[in-house]
Amino acid sequence: VKKARELVDQATIDQETNLSNLYALNQEIKAVLEDKVSLYLIELDMSLKHIYGNDQSIKYFKEFAQVTKKFFNEGVTYRFDFDQLFVILPFNDIRTTSKVIKDYYKYIEAYQSKVLPYERFSAYMGIIRYPVVTVETDVDKLYKFLDIAVQKAKREDDTQYAYFVYRDYEDEMFEQQVMDHLNVAIQEKNIGLLFNQMIDINKNIVWQYESEIILTNLAIDSKYLLKIAEKRNRLVDLEHFHIEQVCDFLVELEKQTERLIKITIPISKQTFLDPKFNSFLLGTLKSRQIPYEFIRLKCDMDLRPNHYATQIAELIDHSISLDT
């Protein structure tokens, strides 16, 4: 009996935090869903790990887990993942739920860590009021719903938590389908280019063309496409591909007409500040033998020379124009 208890503990208790683990949660959650409950997925911001190291970070999370368990003493707290906790509370009305969440954030913001005294706990939370917003019984889908809510909370500016609504899941599925199309299109080089005329009104001439990428098999606005790529951490890859496509177009144009035209390529702040951006751009132009002066960059950021002086100077020295 004693040995059996030890084995059950090993299987169901997380050894670092002494909380019930994901296996225990999977065993118990179906019974829990027969009542009115609220489910919380809480993710601690562990970006401090590279500053304090792995050992201190583990202790920091362990402390966070115990503090969270102590606060949610009405419910059950589980360790869900490396930096995530899962909490089940026995109520789902909006007033009580909202009050608990606000009190929790006040509590962890006021708490001074004993492991890292100069750091405050920063956590993101996704919430499901069950069965108010969903009657889903598939636990993997419920976990997916909560993860979507956590990711939504990370994108919010004014709060660190988000209630799950089913529309979020539908948007997620649609965006995933778009990304699947995009990945295939990049692999098969099946992305189209659209060139918008930039007109000098005083002289009434087409001064230049601004390039825009489009998915030829999907009617989606390019700005929305870029937004999805940014959310899925594919923006830099997509904009690098855009540059390559423009260069390939110029190579083909010169073959057909023995002429080149100047093209403006819009670039996001994220891509511009990527350490490899300059070498990628200059290398791509050089490999295709396109004179640098035919490319102009329109950067979606404030180009402060004192901040990015070296990078800007290198591009200008190669005759690449910059706009913002």
C-alpha positions as YAML, in Angstrom:
chain: A
units: angstrom
residues:
- id: 1
  name: VAL
  ca: [0.00, 0.00, 0.00]
- id: 2
  name: LYS
  ca: [2.82, 2.38, 0.92]
- id: 3
  name: LYS
  ca: [4.65, 1.62, -2.34]
- id: 4
  name: ALA
  ca: [1.43, 2.14, -4.33]
- id: 5
  name: ARG
  ca: [0.92, 5.55, -2.68]
- id: 6
  name: GLU
  ca: [4.50, 6.55, -3.52]
- id: 7
  name: LEU
  ca: [3.97, 5.59, -7.16]
- id: 8
  name: VAL
  ca: [0.68, 7.55, -7.32]
- id: 9
  name: ASP
  ca: [2.49, 10.60, -5.88]
- id: 10
  name: GLN
  ca: [5.28, 10.26, -8.43]
- id: 11
  name: ALA
  ca: [2.75, 10.05, -11.25]
- id: 12
  name: THR
  ca: [0.48, 12.89, -10.12]
- id: 13
  name: ILE
  ca: [2.68, 15.37, -8.22]
- id: 14
  name: ASP
  ca: [5.09, 17.80, -9.90]
- id: 15
  name: GLN
  ca: [8.42, 17.32, -8.14]
- id: 16
  name: GLU
  ca: [9.57, 20.95, -8.48]
- id: 17
  name: THR
  ca: [6.47, 22.75, -7.18]
- id: 18
  name: ASN
  ca: [4.68, 19.97, -5.22]
- id: 19
  name: LEU
  ca: [1.50, 20.84, -7.15]
- id: 20
  name: SER
  ca: [-0.66, 18.29, -8.93]
- id: 21
  name: ASN
  ca: [0.62, 17.85, -12.48]
- id: 22
  name: LEU
  ca: [-0.93, 17.67, -15.95]
- id: 23
  name: TYR
  ca: [-1.53, 13.93, -15.65]
- id: 24
  name: ALA
  ca: [-3.56, 14.52, -12.46]
- id: 25
  name: LEU
  ca: [-5.48, 17.33, -14.19]
- id: 26
  name: ASN
  ca: [-6.37, 15.04, -17.11]
- id: 27
  name: GLN
  ca: [-7.64, 12.42, -14.66]
- id: 28
  name: GLU
  ca: [-9.84, 14.86, -12.72]
- id: 29
  name: ILE
  ca: [-11.06, 17.49, -15.19]
- id: 30
  name: LYS
  ca: [-13.96, 15.53, -16.73]
- id: 31
  name: ALA
  ca: [-15.60, 15.15, -13.32]
- id: 32
  name: VAL
  ca: [-14.97, 18.86, -12.63]
- id: 33
  name: LEU
  ca: [-16.74, 19.89, -15.86]
- id: 34
  name: GLU
  ca: [-20.03, 18.45, -14.60]
- id: 35
  name: ASP
  ca: [-20.37, 21.54, -12.37]
- id: 36
  name: LYS
  ca: [-20.24, 25.30, -12.94]
- id: 37
  name: VAL
  ca: [-16.57, 26.25, -12.82]
- id: 38
  name: SER
  ca: [-14.10, 28.79, -14.09]
- id: 39
  name: LEU
  ca: [-10.82, 27.62, -15.66]
- id: 40
  name: TYR
  ca: [-7.64, 29.70, -15.61]
- id: 41
  name: LEU
  ca: [-4.42, 29.19, -17.51]
- id: 42
  name: ILE
  ca: [-1.71, 31.41, -16.00]
- id: 43
  name: GLU
  ca: [1.66, 31.91, -17.69]
- id: 44
  name: LEU
  ca: [4.52, 33.51, -15.77]
- id: 45
  name: ASP
  ca: [6.73, 35.80, -17.85]
- id: 46
  name: MET
  ca: [10.07, 33.94, -17.74]
- id: 47
  name: SER
  ca: [12.03, 36.38, -19.92]
- id: 48
  name: LEU
  ca: [14.28, 36.93, -16.88]
- id: 49
  name: LYS
  ca: [15.73, 33.45, -17.33]
- id: 50
  name: HIS
  ca: [18.65, 34.63, -19.47]
- id: 51
  name: ILE
  ca: [19.53, 37.21, -16.76]
- id: 52
  name: TYR
  ca: [19.36, 35.05, -13.64]
- id: 53
  name: GLY
  ca: [20.05, 31.60, -15.07]
- id: 54
  name: ASN
  ca: [18.13, 28.34, -15.04]
- id: 55
  name: ASP
  ca: [18.44, 27.46, -11.32]
- id: 56
  name: GLN
  ca: [17.20, 30.82, -10.07]
- id: 57
  name: SER
  ca: [14.40, 30.84, -12.66]
- id: 58
  name: ILE
  ca: [13.14, 27.44, -11.48]
- id: 59
  name: LYS
  ca: [13.11, 28.66, -7.85]
- id: 60
  name: TYR
  ca: [11.36, 31.85, -8.98]
- id: 61
  name: PHE
  ca: [8.62, 29.83, -10.72]
- id: 62
  name: LYS
  ca: [8.30, 27.51, -7.71]
- id: 63
  name: GLU
  ca: [7.74, 30.55, -5.49]
- id: 64
  name: PHE
  ca: [5.19, 31.93, -7.97]
- id: 65
  name: ALA
  ca: [3.37, 28.57, -7.96]
- id: 66
  name: GLN
  ca: [3.11, 28.52, -4.16]
- id: 67
  name: VAL
  ca: [1.95, 32.16, -4.03]
- id: 68
  name: THR
  ca: [-0.72, 31.43, -6.66]
- id: 69
  name: LYS
  ca: [-1.87, 28.26, -4.88]
- id: 70
  name: LYS
  ca: [-2.17, 30.18, -1.61]
- id: 71
  name: PHE
  ca: [-4.29, 32.88, -3.25]
- id: 72
  name: PHE
  ca: [-6.63, 30.44, -5.03]
- id: 73
  name: ASN
  ca: [-7.26, 28.43, -1.87]
- id: 74
  name: GLU
  ca: [-10.93, 27.89, -2.82]
- id: 75
  name: GLY
  ca: [-9.95, 25.87, -5.86]
- id: 76
  name: VAL
  ca: [-7.27, 23.51, -7.14]
- id: 77
  name: THR
  ca: [-3.96, 24.59, -8.71]
- id: 78
  name: TYR
  ca: [-1.99, 22.37, -11.12]
- id: 79
  name: ARG
  ca: [1.34, 22.74, -12.85]
- id: 80
  name: PHE
  ca: [0.40, 22.72, -16.51]
- id: 81
  name: ASP
  ca: [3.70, 23.38, -18.30]
- id: 82
  name: PHE
  ca: [7.23, 24.69, -17.70]
- id: 83
  name: ASP
  ca: [6.00, 28.25, -17.03]
- id: 84
  name: GLN
  ca: [2.21, 27.69, -16.75]
- id: 85
  name: LEU
  ca: [-0.25, 26.94, -13.97]
- id: 86
  name: PHE
  ca: [-3.83, 25.72, -14.34]
- id: 87
  name: VAL
  ca: [-6.44, 26.75, -11.76]
- id: 88
  name: ILE
  ca: [-10.02, 25.48, -11.34]
- id: 89
  name: LEU
  ca: [-12.43, 27.50, -9.17]
- id: 90
  name: PRO
  ca: [-15.96, 26.36, -8.20]
- id: 91
  name: PHE
  ca: [-17.93, 29.32, -9.64]
- id: 92
  name: ASN
  ca: [-18.44, 30.98, -13.03]
- id: 93
  name: ASP
  ca: [-20.51, 34.16, -12.54]
- id: 94
  name: ILE
  ca: [-18.90, 37.18, -14.13]
- id: 95
  name: ARG
  ca: [-18.85, 39.42, -11.03]
- id: 96
  name: THR
  ca: [-17.10, 36.92, -8.78]
- id: 97
  name: THR
  ca: [-14.72, 35.88, -11.54]
- id: 98
  name: SER
  ca: [-13.77, 39.48, -12.37]
- id: 99
  name: LYS
  ca: [-13.23, 40.34, -8.71]
- id: 100
  name: VAL
  ca: [-11.00, 37.29, -8.16]
- id: 101
  name: ILE
  ca: [-8.87, 38.14, -11.20]
- id: 102
  name: LYS
  ca: [-8.41, 41.79, -10.18]
- id: 103
  name: ASP
  ca: [-7.61, 40.80, -6.59]
- id: 104
  name: TYR
  ca: [-5.09, 38.23, -7.84]
- id: 105
  name: TYR
  ca: [-3.22, 40.79, -9.94]
- id: 106
  name: LYS
  ca: [-3.14, 43.25, -7.05]
- id: 107
  name: TYR
  ca: [-1.84, 40.45, -4.83]
- id: 108
  name: ILE
  ca: [1.04, 39.33, -7.09]
- id: 109
  name: GLU
  ca: [2.00, 42.92, -7.97]
- id: 110
  name: ALA
  ca: [2.30, 43.78, -4.27]
- id: 111
  name: TYR
  ca: [4.15, 40.56, -3.41]
- id: 112
  name: GLN
  ca: [7.94, 40.86, -3.05]
- id: 113
  name: SER
  ca: [9.79, 37.82, -4.24]
- id: 114
  name: LYS
  ca: [12.21, 36.21, -1.80]
- id: 115
  name: VAL
  ca: [14.08, 34.45, -4.62]
- id: 116
  name: LEU
  ca: [14.54, 37.56, -6.83]
- id: 117
  name: PRO
  ca: [13.82, 40.52, -4.48]
- id: 118
  name: TYR
  ca: [14.13, 43.17, -7.21]
- id: 119
  name: GLU
  ca: [11.67, 41.54, -9.58]
- id: 120
  name: ARG
  ca: [7.86, 41.58, -9.58]
- id: 121
  name: PHE
  ca: [5.76, 38.67, -10.83]
- id: 122
  name: SER
  ca: [4.35, 39.36, -14.29]
- id: 123
  name: ALA
  ca: [1.81, 36.81, -15.54]
- id: 124
  name: TYR
  ca: [-0.67, 36.43, -18.40]
- id: 125
  name: MET
  ca: [-4.01, 34.73, -17.87]
- id: 126
  name: GLY
  ca: [-6.68, 33.14, -20.08]
- id: 127
  name: ILE
  ca: [-10.10, 32.44, -18.55]
- id: 128
  name: ILE
  ca: [-13.03, 30.21, -19.50]
- id: 129
  name: ARG
  ca: [-16.34, 30.49, -17.66]
- id: 130
  name: TYR
  ca: [-17.69, 26.97, -18.05]
- id: 131
  name: PRO
  ca: [-20.28, 26.17, -19.41]
- id: 132
  name: VAL
  ca: [-21.18, 29.82, -20.12]
- id: 133
  name: VAL
  ca: [-18.91, 30.46, -23.13]
- id: 134
  name: THR
  ca: [-18.48, 26.84, -24.26]
- id: 135
  name: VAL
  ca: [-19.89, 23.40, -23.48]
- id: 136
  name: GLU
  ca: [-16.89, 21.67, -25.07]
- id: 137
  name: THR
  ca: [-15.98, 18.43, -23.23]
- id: 138
  name: ASP
  ca: [-12.86, 17.56, -25.22]
- id: 139
  name: VAL
  ca: [-10.11, 18.58, -22.79]
- id: 140
  name: ASP
  ca: [-7.50, 19.12, -25.53]
- id: 141
  name: LYS
  ca: [-9.81, 21.65, -27.17]
- id: 142
  name: LEU
  ca: [-10.40, 23.37, -23.82]
- id: 143
  name: TYR
  ca: [-6.64, 23.66, -23.34]
- id: 144
  name: LYS
  ca: [-6.41, 25.10, -26.87]
- id: 145
  name: PHE
  ca: [-9.14, 27.65, -26.04]
- id: 146
  name: LEU
  ca: [-7.25, 28.73, -22.91]
- id: 147
  name: ASP
  ca: [-3.97, 29.00, -24.80]
- id: 148
  name: ILE
  ca: [-5.67, 31.24, -27.39]
- id: 149
  name: ALA
  ca: [-6.92, 33.47, -24.53]
- id: 150
  name: VAL
  ca: [-3.39, 33.67, -23.04]
- id: 151
  name: GLN
  ca: [-1.92, 34.67, -26.42]
- id: 152
  name: LYS
  ca: [-4.68, 37.27, -26.76]
- id: 153
  name: ALA
  ca: [-3.79, 38.63, -23.29]
- id: 154
  name: LYS
  ca: [-0.15, 39.01, -24.38]
- id: 155
  name: ARG
  ca: [-1.26, 41.27, -27.23]
- id: 156
  name: GLU
  ca: [-3.39, 43.49, -24.99]
- id: 157
  name: ASP
  ca: [-1.86, 46.81, -23.92]
- id: 158
  name: ASP
  ca: [-3.97, 47.63, -20.89]
- id: 159
  name: THR
  ca: [-4.61, 44.22, -19.25]
- id: 160
  name: GLN
  ca: [-2.70, 40.98, -18.75]
- id: 161
  name: TYR
  ca: [-5.73, 38.69, -18.91]
- id: 162
  name: ALA
  ca: [-8.38, 37.78, -21.48]
- id: 163
  name: TYR
  ca: [-11.69, 35.91, -21.35]
- id: 164
  name: PHE
  ca: [-12.05, 33.30, -24.06]
- id: 165
  name: VAL
  ca: [-14.86, 33.84, -26.57]
- id: 166
  name: TYR
  ca: [-15.58, 31.36, -29.35]
- id: 167
  name: ARG
  ca: [-14.94, 33.97, -32.04]
- id: 168
  name: ASP
  ca: [-11.27, 33.92, -30.98]
- id: 169
  name: TYR
  ca: [-11.09, 30.22, -31.84]
- id: 170
  name: GLU
  ca: [-12.73, 30.78, -35.24]
- id: 171
  name: ASP
  ca: [-10.25, 33.59, -35.99]
- id: 172
  name: GLU
  ca: [-7.37, 31.36, -34.88]
- id: 173
  name: MET
  ca: [-8.47, 28.55, -37.19]
- id: 174
  name: PHE
  ca: [-8.87, 30.95, -40.12]
- id: 175
  name: GLU
  ca: [-5.46, 32.51, -39.49]
- id: 176
  name: GLN
  ca: [-3.89, 29.06, -39.29]
- id: 177
  name: GLN
  ca: [-5.40, 28.17, -42.68]
- id: 178
  name: VAL
  ca: [-4.01, 31.42, -44.13]
- id: 179
  name: MET
  ca: [-0.57, 30.58, -42.70]
- id: 180
  name: ASP
  ca: [-0.76, 27.08, -44.19]
- id: 181
  name: HIS
  ca: [-1.54, 28.63, -47.61]
- id: 182
  name: LEU
  ca: [1.27, 31.14, -47.10]
- id: 183
  name: ASN
  ca: [3.84, 28.48, -46.18]
- id: 184
  name: VAL
  ca: [2.94, 26.43, -49.25]
- id: 185
  name: ALA
  ca: [2.99, 29.56, -51.44]
- id: 186
  name: ILE
  ca: [6.48, 30.52, -50.17]
- id: 187
  name: GLN
  ca: [7.77, 26.98, -50.69]
- id: 188
  name: GLU
  ca: [6.37, 26.80, -54.21]
- id: 189
  name: LYS
  ca: [7.19, 30.47, -54.95]
- id: 190
  name: ASN
  ca: [3.55, 31.06, -55.69]
- id: 191
  name: ILE
  ca: [3.16, 34.53, -54.19]
- id: 192
  name: GLY
  ca: [2.12, 37.34, -56.49]
- id: 193
  name: LEU
  ca: [3.35, 40.93, -56.60]
- id: 194
  name: LEU
  ca: [1.21, 44.01, -57.06]
- id: 195
  name: PHE
  ca: [2.84, 47.30, -58.04]
- id: 196
  name: ASN
  ca: [1.07, 50.48, -56.97]
- id: 197
  name: GLN
  ca: [1.90, 53.66, -58.86]
- id: 198
  name: MET
  ca: [3.46, 56.48, -56.85]
- id: 199
  name: ILE
  ca: [2.65, 59.65, -58.73]
- id: 200
  name: ASP
  ca: [4.38, 63.03, -58.64]
- id: 201
  name: ILE
  ca: [1.28, 65.23, -58.81]
- id: 202
  name: ASN
  ca: [3.18, 68.43, -59.75]
- id: 203
  name: LYS
  ca: [4.89, 66.83, -62.75]
- id: 204
  name: ASN
  ca: [2.05, 64.35, -63.41]
- id: 205
  name: ILE
  ca: [4.42, 61.42, -63.83]
- id: 206
  name: VAL
  ca: [4.70, 57.99, -62.26]
- id: 207
  name: TRP
  ca: [7.67, 58.65, -60.00]
- id: 208
  name: GLN
  ca: [8.07, 55.10, -58.73]
- id: 209
  name: TYR
  ca: [6.23, 51.84, -57.95]
- id: 210
  name: GLU
  ca: [5.52, 50.44, -54.51]
- id: 211
  name: SER
  ca: [5.53, 46.66, -54.30]
- id: 212
  name: GLU
  ca: [2.89, 44.67, -52.41]
- id: 213
  name: ILE
  ca: [2.65, 40.91, -51.92]
- id: 214
  name: ILE
  ca: [-0.59, 39.02, -52.55]
- id: 215
  name: LEU
  ca: [-1.68, 35.41, -52.25]
- id: 216
  name: THR
  ca: [-2.93, 34.61, -55.72]
- id: 217
  name: ASN
  ca: [-5.37, 31.92, -54.53]
- id: 218
  name: LEU
  ca: [-6.84, 33.85, -51.58]
- id: 219
  name: ALA
  ca: [-8.65, 37.19, -51.62]
- id: 220
  name: ILE
  ca: [-6.90, 38.65, -48.56]
- id: 221
  name: ASP
  ca: [-5.69, 42.22, -48.05]
- id: 222
  name: SER
  ca: [-1.88, 42.34, -47.90]
- id: 223
  name: LYS
  ca: [-1.91, 44.36, -44.65]
- id: 224
  name: TYR
  ca: [-3.99, 41.62, -43.00]
- id: 225
  name: LEU
  ca: [-1.59, 39.01, -44.37]
- id: 226
  name: LEU
  ca: [1.36, 40.83, -42.78]
- id: 227
  name: LYS
  ca: [-0.53, 41.11, -39.49]
- id: 228
  name: ILE
  ca: [-1.15, 37.36, -39.43]
- id: 229
  name: ALA
  ca: [2.50, 36.66, -40.30]
- id: 230
  name: GLU
  ca: [3.58, 38.91, -37.42]
- id: 231
  name: LYS
  ca: [1.31, 37.09, -34.96]
- id: 232
  name: ARG
  ca: [2.75, 33.75, -36.11]
- id: 233
  name: ASN
  ca: [6.39, 34.92, -35.99]
- id: 234
  name: ARG
  ca: [6.81, 34.63, -39.77]
- id: 235
  name: LEU
  ca: [6.95, 38.35, -40.64]
- id: 236
  name: VAL
  ca: [10.73, 38.52, -41.16]
- id: 237
  name: ASP
  ca: [10.65, 35.40, -43.38]
- id: 238
  name: LEU
  ca: [7.76, 36.80, -45.41]
- id: 239
  name: GLU
  ca: [9.40, 40.19, -45.97]
- id: 240
  name: HIS
  ca: [12.70, 38.54, -46.91]
- id: 241
  name: PHE
  ca: [10.76, 36.50, -49.46]
- id: 242
  name: HIS
  ca: [9.09, 39.72, -50.71]
- id: 243
  name: ILE
  ca: [12.53, 41.26, -51.35]
- id: 244
  name: GLU
  ca: [13.65, 38.14, -53.23]
- id: 245
  name: GLN
  ca: [10.48, 38.19, -55.36]
- id: 246
  name: VAL
  ca: [10.98, 41.86, -56.26]
- id: 247
  name: CYS
  ca: [14.62, 41.15, -57.24]
- id: 248
  name: ASP
  ca: [13.56, 38.16, -59.36]
- id: 249
  name: PHE
  ca: [10.96, 40.37, -61.04]
- id: 250
  name: LEU
  ca: [13.61, 43.00, -61.86]
- id: 251
  name: VAL
  ca: [15.90, 40.33, -63.32]
- id: 252
  name: GLU
  ca: [13.05, 39.13, -65.57]
- id: 253
  name: LEU
  ca: [12.08, 42.72, -66.47]
- id: 254
  name: GLU
  ca: [15.64, 43.50, -67.59]
- id: 255
  name: LYS
  ca: [15.71, 40.35, -69.74]
- id: 256
  name: GLN
  ca: [12.45, 41.29, -71.47]
- id: 257
  name: THR
  ca: [12.94, 45.06, -71.85]
- id: 258
  name: GLU
  ca: [16.63, 45.84, -71.19]
- id: 259
  name: ARG
  ca: [15.35, 48.38, -68.67]
- id: 260
  name: LEU
  ca: [14.95, 48.54, -64.88]
- id: 261
  name: ILE
  ca: [12.50, 50.54, -62.80]
- id: 262
  name: LYS
  ca: [12.88, 51.84, -59.27]
- id: 263
  name: ILE
  ca: [10.77, 49.95, -56.75]
- id: 264
  name: THR
  ca: [9.85, 50.86, -53.18]
- id: 265
  name: ILE
  ca: [9.56, 47.90, -50.79]
- id: 266
  name: PRO
  ca: [7.69, 48.39, -47.49]
- id: 267
  name: ILE
  ca: [9.59, 46.95, -44.51]
- id: 268
  name: SER
  ca: [8.40, 46.52, -40.93]
- id: 269
  name: LYS
  ca: [10.36, 47.66, -37.89]
- id: 270
  name: GLN
  ca: [10.81, 44.02, -36.85]
- id: 271
  name: THR
  ca: [12.50, 43.11, -40.15]
- id: 272
  name: PHE
  ca: [14.61, 46.29, -40.33]
- id: 273
  name: LEU
  ca: [16.00, 45.75, -36.82]
- id: 274
  name: ASP
  ca: [16.82, 42.09, -37.50]
- id: 275
  name: PRO
  ca: [20.65, 41.88, -37.19]
- id: 276
  name: LYS
  ca: [20.93, 40.03, -40.50]
- id: 277
  name: PHE
  ca: [18.78, 42.44, -42.52]
- id: 278
  name: ASN
  ca: [21.50, 44.55, -44.18]
- id: 279
  name: SER
  ca: [23.63, 41.57, -45.18]
- id: 280
  name: PHE
  ca: [20.54, 39.78, -46.53]
- id: 281
  name: LEU
  ca: [19.36, 42.76, -48.60]
- id: 282
  name: LEU
  ca: [22.79, 43.65, -50.02]
- id: 283
  name: GLY
  ca: [23.62, 39.98, -50.66]
- id: 284
  name: THR
  ca: [20.32, 39.40, -52.49]
- id: 285
  name: LEU
  ca: [20.85, 42.43, -54.75]
- id: 286
  name: LYS
  ca: [24.48, 41.49, -55.40]
- id: 287
  name: SER
  ca: [23.68, 37.84, -56.26]
- id: 288
  name: ARG
  ca: [21.13, 39.00, -58.88]
- id: 289
  name: GLN
  ca: [23.37, 41.81, -60.16]
- id: 290
  name: ILE
  ca: [20.77, 44.51, -59.55]
- id: 291
  name: PRO
  ca: [22.21, 48.02, -59.02]
- id: 292
  name: TYR
  ca: [21.49, 49.13, -55.46]
- id: 293
  name: GLU
  ca: [19.96, 52.49, -56.47]
- id: 294
  name: PHE
  ca: [16.90, 50.76, -57.98]
- id: 295
  name: ILE
  ca: [15.65, 49.73, -54.53]
- id: 296
  name: ARG
  ca: [14.02, 52.08, -52.04]
- id: 297
  name: LEU
  ca: [12.87, 50.99, -48.56]
- id: 298
  name: LYS
  ca: [9.78, 52.38, -46.86]
- id: 299
  name: CYS
  ca: [10.22, 51.62, -43.14]
- id: 300
  name: ASP
  ca: [7.27, 51.38, -40.79]
- id: 301
  name: MET
  ca: [9.13, 53.12, -37.96]
- id: 302
  name: ASP
  ca: [10.78, 56.34, -36.85]
- id: 303
  name: LEU
  ca: [14.27, 56.25, -38.39]
- id: 304
  name: ARG
  ca: [16.33, 58.01, -35.74]
- id: 305
  name: PRO
  ca: [19.88, 58.34, -37.11]
- id: 306
  name: ASN
  ca: [21.48, 58.33, -33.64]
- id: 307
  name: HIS
  ca: [19.77, 54.98, -32.83]
- id: 308
  name: TYR
  ca: [20.46, 53.13, -36.08]
- id: 309
  name: ALA
  ca: [23.35, 55.21, -37.47]
- id: 310
  name: THR
  ca: [25.61, 52.35, -38.57]
- id: 311
  name: GLN
  ca: [22.84, 50.38, -40.28]
- id: 312
  name: ILE
  ca: [21.41, 53.43, -42.06]
- id: 313
  name: ALA
  ca: [24.85, 54.63, -43.15]
- id: 314
  name: GLU
  ca: [25.70, 51.23, -44.68]
- id: 315
  name: LEU
  ca: [22.50, 51.24, -46.77]
- id: 316
  name: ILE
  ca: [22.89, 54.87, -47.89]
- id: 317
  name: ASP
  ca: [26.56, 54.26, -48.78]
- id: 318
  name: HIS
  ca: [25.32, 51.56, -51.17]
- id: 319
  name: SER
  ca: [22.86, 54.07, -52.75]
- id: 320
  name: ILE
  ca: [19.74, 52.46, -51.23]
- id: 321
  name: SER
  ca: [17.18, 55.15, -50.36]
- id: 322
  name: LEU
  ca: [15.22, 55.10, -47.10]
- id: 323
  name: ASP
  ca: [11.78, 56.52, -46.44]
- id: 324
  name: THR
  ca: [9.68, 56.46, -43.28]
...
